[in-house]
PDB file of N, H, CA, C and O in Angstrom:
ATOM      1  N   MET A   1     -10.708  12.386   9.686  1.00  0.00           N
ATOM      2  CA  MET A   1     -10.057  11.725  10.793  1.00  0.00           C
ATOM      3  C   MET A   1      -8.554  12.043  10.869  1.00  0.00           C
ATOM      4  O   MET A   1      -8.087  12.570  11.878  1.00  0.00           O
ATOM      5  N   ALA A   2      -7.778  11.718   9.781  1.00  0.00           N
ATOM      6  H   ALA A   2      -8.158  11.290   8.961  1.00  0.00           H
ATOM      7  CA  ALA A   2      -6.357  11.900   9.804  1.00  0.00           C
ATOM      8  C   ALA A   2      -5.778  12.019   8.414  1.00  0.00           C
ATOM      9  O   ALA A   2      -6.310  11.431   7.473  1.00  0.00           O
ATOM     10  N   THR A   3      -4.721  12.751   8.266  1.00  0.00           N
ATOM     11  H   THR A   3      -4.288  13.229   9.030  1.00  0.00           H
ATOM     12  CA  THR A   3      -3.989  12.852   7.034  1.00  0.00           C
ATOM     13  C   THR A   3      -2.536  12.693   7.307  1.00  0.00           C
ATOM     14  O   THR A   3      -2.009  13.354   8.202  1.00  0.00           O
ATOM     15  N   GLU A   4      -1.848  11.834   6.569  1.00  0.00           N
ATOM     16  H   GLU A   4      -2.276  11.297   5.842  1.00  0.00           H
ATOM     17  CA  GLU A   4      -0.409  11.702   6.791  1.00  0.00           C
ATOM     18  C   GLU A   4       0.259  11.280   5.466  1.00  0.00           C
ATOM     19  O   GLU A   4      -0.173  10.306   4.851  1.00  0.00           O
ATOM     20  N   GLY A   5       1.273  11.976   5.034  1.00  0.00           N
ATOM     21  H   GLY A   5       1.624  12.768   5.534  1.00  0.00           H
ATOM     22  CA  GLY A   5       1.947  11.595   3.804  1.00  0.00           C
ATOM     23  C   GLY A   5       0.987  11.542   2.604  1.00  0.00           C
ATOM     24  O   GLY A   5       0.334  12.531   2.273  1.00  0.00           O
ATOM     25  N   GLY A   6       0.917  10.381   1.967  1.00  0.00           N
ATOM     26  H   GLY A   6       1.448   9.577   2.235  1.00  0.00           H
ATOM     27  CA  GLY A   6       0.186  10.245   0.717  1.00  0.00           C
ATOM     28  C   GLY A   6      -1.191   9.599   0.938  1.00  0.00           C
ATOM     29  O   GLY A   6      -1.794   9.114  -0.019  1.00  0.00           O
ATOM     30  N   TYR A   7      -1.691   9.583   2.163  1.00  0.00           N
ATOM     31  H   TYR A   7      -1.201   9.977   2.941  1.00  0.00           H
ATOM     32  CA  TYR A   7      -3.019   8.987   2.383  1.00  0.00           C
ATOM     33  C   TYR A   7      -3.786   9.708   3.467  1.00  0.00           C
ATOM     34  O   TYR A   7      -3.217  10.451   4.267  1.00  0.00           O
ATOM     35  N   SER A   8      -5.098   9.475   3.479  1.00  0.00           N
ATOM     36  H   SER A   8      -5.559   8.871   2.829  1.00  0.00           H
ATOM     37  CA  SER A   8      -5.979  10.081   4.486  1.00  0.00           C
ATOM     38  C   SER A   8      -7.005   9.080   4.905  1.00  0.00           C
ATOM     39  O   SER A   8      -7.448   8.272   4.088  1.00  0.00           O
ATOM     40  N   LEU A   9      -7.404   9.105   6.173  1.00  0.00           N
ATOM     41  H   LEU A   9      -7.044   9.761   6.836  1.00  0.00           H
ATOM     42  CA  LEU A   9      -8.498   8.311   6.645  1.00  0.00           C
ATOM     43  C   LEU A   9      -9.670   9.299   6.787  1.00  0.00           C
ATOM     44  O   LEU A   9      -9.526  10.402   7.313  1.00  0.00           O
ATOM     45  N   VAL A  10     -10.804   8.862   6.307  1.00  0.00           N
ATOM     46  H   VAL A  10     -10.921   7.965   5.879  1.00  0.00           H
ATOM     47  CA  VAL A  10     -12.033   9.639   6.402  1.00  0.00           C
ATOM     48  C   VAL A  10     -13.134   8.835   6.985  1.00  0.00           C
ATOM     49  O   VAL A  10     -13.220   7.624   6.785  1.00  0.00           O
ATOM     50  N   SER A  11     -13.973   9.503   7.703  1.00  0.00           N
ATOM     51  H   SER A  11     -13.903  10.487   7.866  1.00  0.00           H
ATOM     52  CA  SER A  11     -15.090   8.783   8.390  1.00  0.00           C
ATOM     53  C   SER A  11     -16.406   9.414   7.959  1.00  0.00           C
ATOM     54  O   SER A  11     -16.576  10.632   8.014  1.00  0.00           O
ATOM     55  N   TRP A  12     -17.353   8.545   7.521  1.00  0.00           N
ATOM     56  H   TRP A  12     -17.215   7.556   7.477  1.00  0.00           H
ATOM     57  CA  TRP A  12     -18.679   9.040   7.123  1.00  0.00           C
ATOM     58  C   TRP A  12     -19.680   8.509   8.164  1.00  0.00           C
ATOM     59  O   TRP A  12     -19.586   7.377   8.637  1.00  0.00           O
ATOM     60  N   GLU A  13     -20.623   9.370   8.489  1.00  0.00           N
ATOM     61  H   GLU A  13     -20.699  10.291   8.105  1.00  0.00           H
ATOM     62  CA  GLU A  13     -21.646   9.012   9.433  1.00  0.00           C
ATOM     63  C   GLU A  13     -22.434   7.806   8.898  1.00  0.00           C
ATOM     64  O   GLU A  13     -22.758   7.733   7.713  1.00  0.00           O
ATOM     65  N   GLY A  14     -22.720   6.898   9.773  1.00  0.00           N
ATOM     66  H   GLY A  14     -22.457   6.958  10.736  1.00  0.00           H
ATOM     67  CA  GLY A  14     -23.453   5.728   9.342  1.00  0.00           C
ATOM     68  C   GLY A  14     -22.628   4.565   8.831  1.00  0.00           C
ATOM     69  O   GLY A  14     -23.141   3.464   8.634  1.00  0.00           O
ATOM     70  N   ARG A  15     -21.337   4.817   8.616  1.00  0.00           N
ATOM     71  H   ARG A  15     -20.920   5.712   8.776  1.00  0.00           H
ATOM     72  CA  ARG A  15     -20.480   3.740   8.145  1.00  0.00           C
ATOM     73  C   ARG A  15     -19.712   3.131   9.308  1.00  0.00           C
ATOM     74  O   ARG A  15     -19.277   3.853  10.205  1.00  0.00           O
ATOM     75  N   ARG A  16     -19.544   1.862   9.308  1.00  0.00           N
ATOM     76  H   ARG A  16     -19.898   1.275   8.579  1.00  0.00           H
ATOM     77  CA  ARG A  16     -18.895   1.112  10.401  1.00  0.00           C
ATOM     78  C   ARG A  16     -17.375   1.374  10.423  1.00  0.00           C
ATOM     79  O   ARG A  16     -16.768   1.523  11.483  1.00  0.00           O
ATOM     80  N   PHE A  17     -16.794   1.423   9.234  1.00  0.00           N
ATOM     81  H   PHE A  17     -17.287   1.302   8.373  1.00  0.00           H
ATOM     82  CA  PHE A  17     -15.302   1.521   9.165  1.00  0.00           C
ATOM     83  C   PHE A  17     -14.961   2.817   8.385  1.00  0.00           C
ATOM     84  O   PHE A  17     -15.736   3.260   7.537  1.00  0.00           O
ATOM     85  N   PRO A  18     -13.786   3.412   8.691  1.00  0.00           N
ATOM     86  CA  PRO A  18     -13.394   4.599   7.941  1.00  0.00           C
ATOM     87  C   PRO A  18     -12.957   4.205   6.510  1.00  0.00           C
ATOM     88  O   PRO A  18     -12.678   3.040   6.224  1.00  0.00           O
ATOM     89  N   GLY A  19     -12.911   5.196   5.649  1.00  0.00           N
ATOM     90  H   GLY A  19     -13.138   6.142   5.882  1.00  0.00           H
ATOM     91  CA  GLY A  19     -12.387   5.042   4.284  1.00  0.00           C
ATOM     92  C   GLY A  19     -10.955   5.440   4.263  1.00  0.00           C
ATOM     93  O   GLY A  19     -10.491   6.188   5.124  1.00  0.00           O
ATOM     94  N   LEU A  20     -10.221   4.929   3.247  1.00  0.00           N
ATOM     95  H   LEU A  20     -10.598   4.322   2.547  1.00  0.00           H
ATOM     96  CA  LEU A  20      -8.842   5.271   3.061  1.00  0.00           C
ATOM     97  C   LEU A  20      -8.668   5.835   1.665  1.00  0.00           C
ATOM     98  O   LEU A  20      -8.993   5.171   0.680  1.00  0.00           O
ATOM     99  N   THR A  21      -8.159   7.050   1.571  1.00  0.00           N
ATOM    100  H   THR A  21      -7.896   7.589   2.371  1.00  0.00           H
ATOM    101  CA  THR A  21      -7.852   7.621   0.270  1.00  0.00           C
ATOM    102  C   THR A  21      -6.349   7.668   0.143  1.00  0.00           C
ATOM    103  O   THR A  21      -5.653   8.029   1.092  1.00  0.00           O
ATOM    104  N   VAL A  22      -5.839   7.305  -1.028  1.00  0.00           N
ATOM    105  H   VAL A  22      -6.404   7.012  -1.799  1.00  0.00           H
ATOM    106  CA  VAL A  22      -4.404   7.218  -1.311  1.00  0.00           C
ATOM    107  C   VAL A  22      -4.021   8.001  -2.518  1.00  0.00           C
ATOM    108  O   VAL A  22      -4.647   7.877  -3.571  1.00  0.00           O
ATOM    109  N   GLN A  23      -2.986   8.820  -2.386  1.00  0.00           N
ATOM    110  H   GLN A  23      -2.478   8.921  -1.531  1.00  0.00           H
ATOM    111  CA  GLN A  23      -2.498   9.591  -3.499  1.00  0.00           C
ATOM    112  C   GLN A  23      -2.066   8.621  -4.652  1.00  0.00           C
ATOM    113  O   GLN A  23      -1.536   7.539  -4.399  1.00  0.00           O
ATOM    114  N   GLY A  24      -2.304   9.035  -5.883  1.00  0.00           N
ATOM    115  H   GLY A  24      -2.734   9.914  -6.089  1.00  0.00           H
ATOM    116  CA  GLY A  24      -1.985   8.178  -7.036  1.00  0.00           C
ATOM    117  C   GLY A  24      -0.518   7.748  -7.095  1.00  0.00           C
ATOM    118  O   GLY A  24      -0.243   6.594  -7.424  1.00  0.00           O
ATOM    119  N   ASP A  25       0.456   8.656  -6.781  1.00  0.00           N
ATOM    120  H   ASP A  25       0.233   9.594  -6.513  1.00  0.00           H
ATOM    121  CA  ASP A  25       1.845   8.267  -6.843  1.00  0.00           C
ATOM    122  C   ASP A  25       2.203   7.278  -5.710  1.00  0.00           C
ATOM    123  O   ASP A  25       3.049   6.405  -5.900  1.00  0.00           O
ATOM    124  N   SER A  26       1.559   7.417  -4.535  1.00  0.00           N
ATOM    125  H   SER A  26       0.872   8.127  -4.380  1.00  0.00           H
ATOM    126  CA  SER A  26       1.810   6.463  -3.452  1.00  0.00           C
ATOM    127  C   SER A  26       1.267   5.094  -3.856  1.00  0.00           C
ATOM    128  O   SER A  26       1.907   4.075  -3.597  1.00  0.00           O
ATOM    129  N   LEU A  27       0.097   5.060  -4.486  1.00  0.00           N
ATOM    130  H   LEU A  27      -0.424   5.888  -4.696  1.00  0.00           H
ATOM    131  CA  LEU A  27      -0.533   3.862  -4.953  1.00  0.00           C
ATOM    132  C   LEU A  27       0.321   3.193  -6.008  1.00  0.00           C
ATOM    133  O   LEU A  27       0.432   1.967  -6.020  1.00  0.00           O
ATOM    134  N   HIS A  28       0.921   3.957  -6.882  1.00  0.00           N
ATOM    135  H   HIS A  28       0.831   4.953  -6.872  1.00  0.00           H
ATOM    136  CA  HIS A  28       1.788   3.485  -7.953  1.00  0.00           C
ATOM    137  C   HIS A  28       3.015   2.794  -7.339  1.00  0.00           C
ATOM    138  O   HIS A  28       3.384   1.705  -7.778  1.00  0.00           O
ATOM    139  N   ILE A  29       3.652   3.409  -6.332  1.00  0.00           N
ATOM    140  H   ILE A  29       3.352   4.294  -5.976  1.00  0.00           H
ATOM    141  CA  ILE A  29       4.787   2.838  -5.655  1.00  0.00           C
ATOM    142  C   ILE A  29       4.382   1.513  -5.009  1.00  0.00           C
ATOM    143  O   ILE A  29       5.131   0.542  -5.115  1.00  0.00           O
ATOM    144  N   LEU A  30       3.260   1.440  -4.364  1.00  0.00           N
ATOM    145  H   LEU A  30       2.652   2.229  -4.279  1.00  0.00           H
ATOM    146  CA  LEU A  30       2.806   0.196  -3.726  1.00  0.00           C
ATOM    147  C   LEU A  30       2.608  -0.868  -4.782  1.00  0.00           C
ATOM    148  O   LEU A  30       3.033  -2.006  -4.583  1.00  0.00           O
ATOM    149  N   LEU A  31       1.977  -0.541  -5.904  1.00  0.00           N
ATOM    150  H   LEU A  31       1.632   0.383  -6.067  1.00  0.00           H
ATOM    151  CA  LEU A  31       1.818  -1.498  -6.982  1.00  0.00           C
ATOM    152  C   LEU A  31       3.163  -2.000  -7.499  1.00  0.00           C
ATOM    153  O   LEU A  31       3.315  -3.205  -7.701  1.00  0.00           O
ATOM    154  N   ASP A  32       4.136  -1.135  -7.719  1.00  0.00           N
ATOM    155  H   ASP A  32       4.013  -0.156  -7.555  1.00  0.00           H
ATOM    156  CA  ASP A  32       5.455  -1.598  -8.111  1.00  0.00           C
ATOM    157  C   ASP A  32       6.073  -2.563  -7.156  1.00  0.00           C
ATOM    158  O   ASP A  32       6.665  -3.570  -7.547  1.00  0.00           O
ATOM    159  N   VAL A  33       5.928  -2.242  -5.885  1.00  0.00           N
ATOM    160  H   VAL A  33       5.448  -1.425  -5.568  1.00  0.00           H
ATOM    161  CA  VAL A  33       6.501  -3.186  -4.835  1.00  0.00           C
ATOM    162  C   VAL A  33       5.828  -4.501  -4.855  1.00  0.00           C
ATOM    163  O   VAL A  33       6.471  -5.543  -4.730  1.00  0.00           O
ATOM    164  N   LEU A  34       4.485  -4.475  -5.016  1.00  0.00           N
ATOM    165  H   LEU A  34       3.962  -3.629  -5.118  1.00  0.00           H
ATOM    166  CA  LEU A  34       3.758  -5.746  -5.049  1.00  0.00           C
ATOM    167  C   LEU A  34       4.099  -6.580  -6.310  1.00  0.00           C
ATOM    168  O   LEU A  34       4.188  -7.805  -6.228  1.00  0.00           O
ATOM    169  N   GLN A  35       4.285  -5.930  -7.455  1.00  0.00           N
ATOM    170  H   GLN A  35       4.212  -4.935  -7.521  1.00  0.00           H
ATOM    171  CA  GLN A  35       4.636  -6.598  -8.684  1.00  0.00           C
ATOM    172  C   GLN A  35       6.009  -7.200  -8.558  1.00  0.00           C
ATOM    173  O   GLN A  35       6.213  -8.324  -9.016  1.00  0.00           O
ATOM    174  N   GLU A  36       6.991  -6.495  -7.945  1.00  0.00           N
ATOM    175  H   GLU A  36       6.825  -5.582  -7.573  1.00  0.00           H
ATOM    176  CA  GLU A  36       8.365  -7.044  -7.744  1.00  0.00           C
ATOM    177  C   GLU A  36       8.286  -8.256  -6.825  1.00  0.00           C
ATOM    178  O   GLU A  36       8.911  -9.283  -7.091  1.00  0.00           O
ATOM    179  N   ALA A  37       7.505  -8.135  -5.722  1.00  0.00           N
ATOM    180  H   ALA A  37       6.998  -7.300  -5.506  1.00  0.00           H
ATOM    181  CA  ALA A  37       7.376  -9.255  -4.812  1.00  0.00           C
ATOM    182  C   ALA A  37       6.802 -10.501  -5.500  1.00  0.00           C
ATOM    183  O   ALA A  37       7.262 -11.624  -5.289  1.00  0.00           O
ATOM    184  N   SER A  38       5.790 -10.261  -6.322  1.00  0.00           N
ATOM    185  H   SER A  38       5.416  -9.350  -6.493  1.00  0.00           H
ATOM    186  CA  SER A  38       5.146 -11.348  -7.060  1.00  0.00           C
ATOM    187  C   SER A  38       6.125 -12.025  -7.989  1.00  0.00           C
ATOM    188  O   SER A  38       6.135 -13.253  -8.078  1.00  0.00           O
ATOM    189  N   GLU A  39       6.982 -11.231  -8.714  1.00  0.00           N
ATOM    190  H   GLU A  39       6.974 -10.233  -8.642  1.00  0.00           H
ATOM    191  CA  GLU A  39       7.993 -11.791  -9.552  1.00  0.00           C
ATOM    192  C   GLU A  39       8.984 -12.600  -8.771  1.00  0.00           C
ATOM    193  O   GLU A  39       9.346 -13.705  -9.176  1.00  0.00           O
ATOM    194  N   ASP A  40       9.423 -12.079  -7.675  1.00  0.00           N
ATOM    195  H   ASP A  40       9.130 -11.182  -7.346  1.00  0.00           H
ATOM    196  CA  ASP A  40      10.394 -12.768  -6.813  1.00  0.00           C
ATOM    197  C   ASP A  40       9.830 -14.100  -6.363  1.00  0.00           C
ATOM    198  O   ASP A  40      10.545 -15.102  -6.356  1.00  0.00           O
ATOM    199  N   LEU A  41       8.543 -14.129  -5.981  1.00  0.00           N
ATOM    200  H   LEU A  41       7.962 -13.314  -5.987  1.00  0.00           H
ATOM    201  CA  LEU A  41       7.895 -15.362  -5.522  1.00  0.00           C
ATOM    202  C   LEU A  41       7.848 -16.387  -6.665  1.00  0.00           C
ATOM    203  O   LEU A  41       8.162 -17.567  -6.503  1.00  0.00           O
ATOM    204  N   ARG A  42       7.450 -15.882  -7.795  1.00  0.00           N
ATOM    205  H   ARG A  42       7.196 -14.924  -7.927  1.00  0.00           H
ATOM    206  CA  ARG A  42       7.401 -16.769  -9.010  1.00  0.00           C
ATOM    207  C   ARG A  42       8.743 -17.351  -9.324  1.00  0.00           C
ATOM    208  O   ARG A  42       8.836 -18.503  -9.747  1.00  0.00           O
ATOM    209  N   ASN A  43       9.785 -16.586  -9.129  1.00  0.00           N
ATOM    210  H   ASN A  43       9.709 -15.650  -8.785  1.00  0.00           H
ATOM    211  CA  ASN A  43      11.204 -17.010  -9.480  1.00  0.00           C
ATOM    212  C   ASN A  43      11.882 -17.800  -8.320  1.00  0.00           C
ATOM    213  O   ASN A  43      13.003 -18.287  -8.468  1.00  0.00           O
ATOM    214  N   GLY A  44      11.187 -17.913  -7.188  1.00  0.00           N
ATOM    215  H   GLY A  44      10.276 -17.517  -7.068  1.00  0.00           H
ATOM    216  CA  GLY A  44      11.712 -18.649  -6.083  1.00  0.00           C
ATOM    217  C   GLY A  44      12.605 -17.815  -5.193  1.00  0.00           C
ATOM    218  O   GLY A  44      13.207 -18.338  -4.256  1.00  0.00           O
ATOM    219  N   ALA A  45      12.699 -16.569  -5.459  1.00  0.00           N
ATOM    220  H   ALA A  45      12.209 -16.144  -6.221  1.00  0.00           H
ATOM    221  CA  ALA A  45      13.526 -15.611  -4.602  1.00  0.00           C
ATOM    222  C   ALA A  45      12.649 -15.171  -3.405  1.00  0.00           C
ATOM    223  O   ALA A  45      12.007 -14.122  -3.455  1.00  0.00           O
ATOM    224  N   ILE A  46      12.632 -15.988  -2.333  1.00  0.00           N
ATOM    225  H   ILE A  46      13.154 -16.840  -2.292  1.00  0.00           H
ATOM    226  CA  ILE A  46      11.765 -15.681  -1.209  1.00  0.00           C
ATOM    227  C   ILE A  46      12.499 -15.363   0.052  1.00  0.00           C
ATOM    228  O   ILE A  46      11.940 -15.486   1.142  1.00  0.00           O
ATOM    229  N   GLY A  47      13.753 -14.952  -0.064  1.00  0.00           N
ATOM    230  H   GLY A  47      14.207 -14.853  -0.950  1.00  0.00           H
ATOM    231  CA  GLY A  47      14.541 -14.644   1.105  1.00  0.00           C
ATOM    232  C   GLY A  47      14.028 -13.328   1.778  1.00  0.00           C
ATOM    233  O   GLY A  47      13.117 -12.675   1.270  1.00  0.00           O
ATOM    234  N   ARG A  48      14.642 -12.969   2.929  1.00  0.00           N
ATOM    235  H   ARG A  48      15.382 -13.499   3.342  1.00  0.00           H
ATOM    236  CA  ARG A  48      14.236 -11.697   3.547  1.00  0.00           C
ATOM    237  C   ARG A  48      14.657 -10.507   2.728  1.00  0.00           C
ATOM    238  O   ARG A  48      15.747 -10.474   2.157  1.00  0.00           O
ATOM    239  N   ARG A  49      13.781  -9.536   2.678  1.00  0.00           N
ATOM    240  H   ARG A  49      12.895  -9.563   3.142  1.00  0.00           H
ATOM    241  CA  ARG A  49      13.994  -8.379   1.855  1.00  0.00           C
ATOM    242  C   ARG A  49      13.222  -7.183   2.442  1.00  0.00           C
ATOM    243  O   ARG A  49      12.070  -7.300   2.860  1.00  0.00           O
ATOM    244  N   ARG A  50      13.888  -6.066   2.453  1.00  0.00           N
ATOM    245  H   ARG A  50      14.823  -5.970   2.114  1.00  0.00           H
ATOM    246  CA  ARG A  50      13.201  -4.788   2.891  1.00  0.00           C
ATOM    247  C   ARG A  50      12.400  -4.266   1.702  1.00  0.00           C
ATOM    248  O   ARG A  50      12.987  -3.923   0.676  1.00  0.00           O
ATOM    249  N   ILE A  51      11.103  -4.198   1.815  1.00  0.00           N
ATOM    250  H   ILE A  51      10.627  -4.476   2.649  1.00  0.00           H
ATOM    251  CA  ILE A  51      10.297  -3.838   0.669  1.00  0.00           C
ATOM    252  C   ILE A  51      10.028  -2.286   0.623  1.00  0.00           C
ATOM    253  O   ILE A  51       9.759  -1.714  -0.433  1.00  0.00           O
ATOM    254  N   PHE A  52      10.116  -1.654   1.809  1.00  0.00           N
ATOM    255  H   PHE A  52      10.335  -2.118   2.667  1.00  0.00           H
ATOM    256  CA  PHE A  52       9.796  -0.201   1.819  1.00  0.00           C
ATOM    257  C   PHE A  52      11.050   0.601   1.976  1.00  0.00           C
ATOM    258  O   PHE A  52      11.130   1.462   2.853  1.00  0.00           O
ATOM    259  N   SER A  53      12.045   0.339   1.141  1.00  0.00           N
ATOM    260  H   SER A  53      11.980  -0.360   0.428  1.00  0.00           H
ATOM    261  CA  SER A  53      13.334   1.104   1.275  1.00  0.00           C
ATOM    262  C   SER A  53      13.366   2.295   0.338  1.00  0.00           C
ATOM    263  O   SER A  53      14.405   2.946   0.227  1.00  0.00           O
ATOM    264  N   ARG A  54      12.292   2.601  -0.328  1.00  0.00           N
ATOM    265  H   ARG A  54      11.448   2.072  -0.238  1.00  0.00           H
ATOM    266  CA  ARG A  54      12.236   3.711  -1.276  1.00  0.00           C
ATOM    267  C   ARG A  54      12.249   5.060  -0.580  1.00  0.00           C
ATOM    268  O   ARG A  54      12.206   6.097  -1.243  1.00  0.00           O
TER     269      ARG A  54
END
């Protein structure tokens, strides 16, 4: 279907929704961002923040 940056959408016959493949390094960055956000929430730091500034 489509490839852009560190991910691709793929479509298989007979499947209702497309699949998403993600490069390992892109997935690692996303995991880091989610872990930082989780820490911030635990610590009460819930102000506005740009999370995709990398």
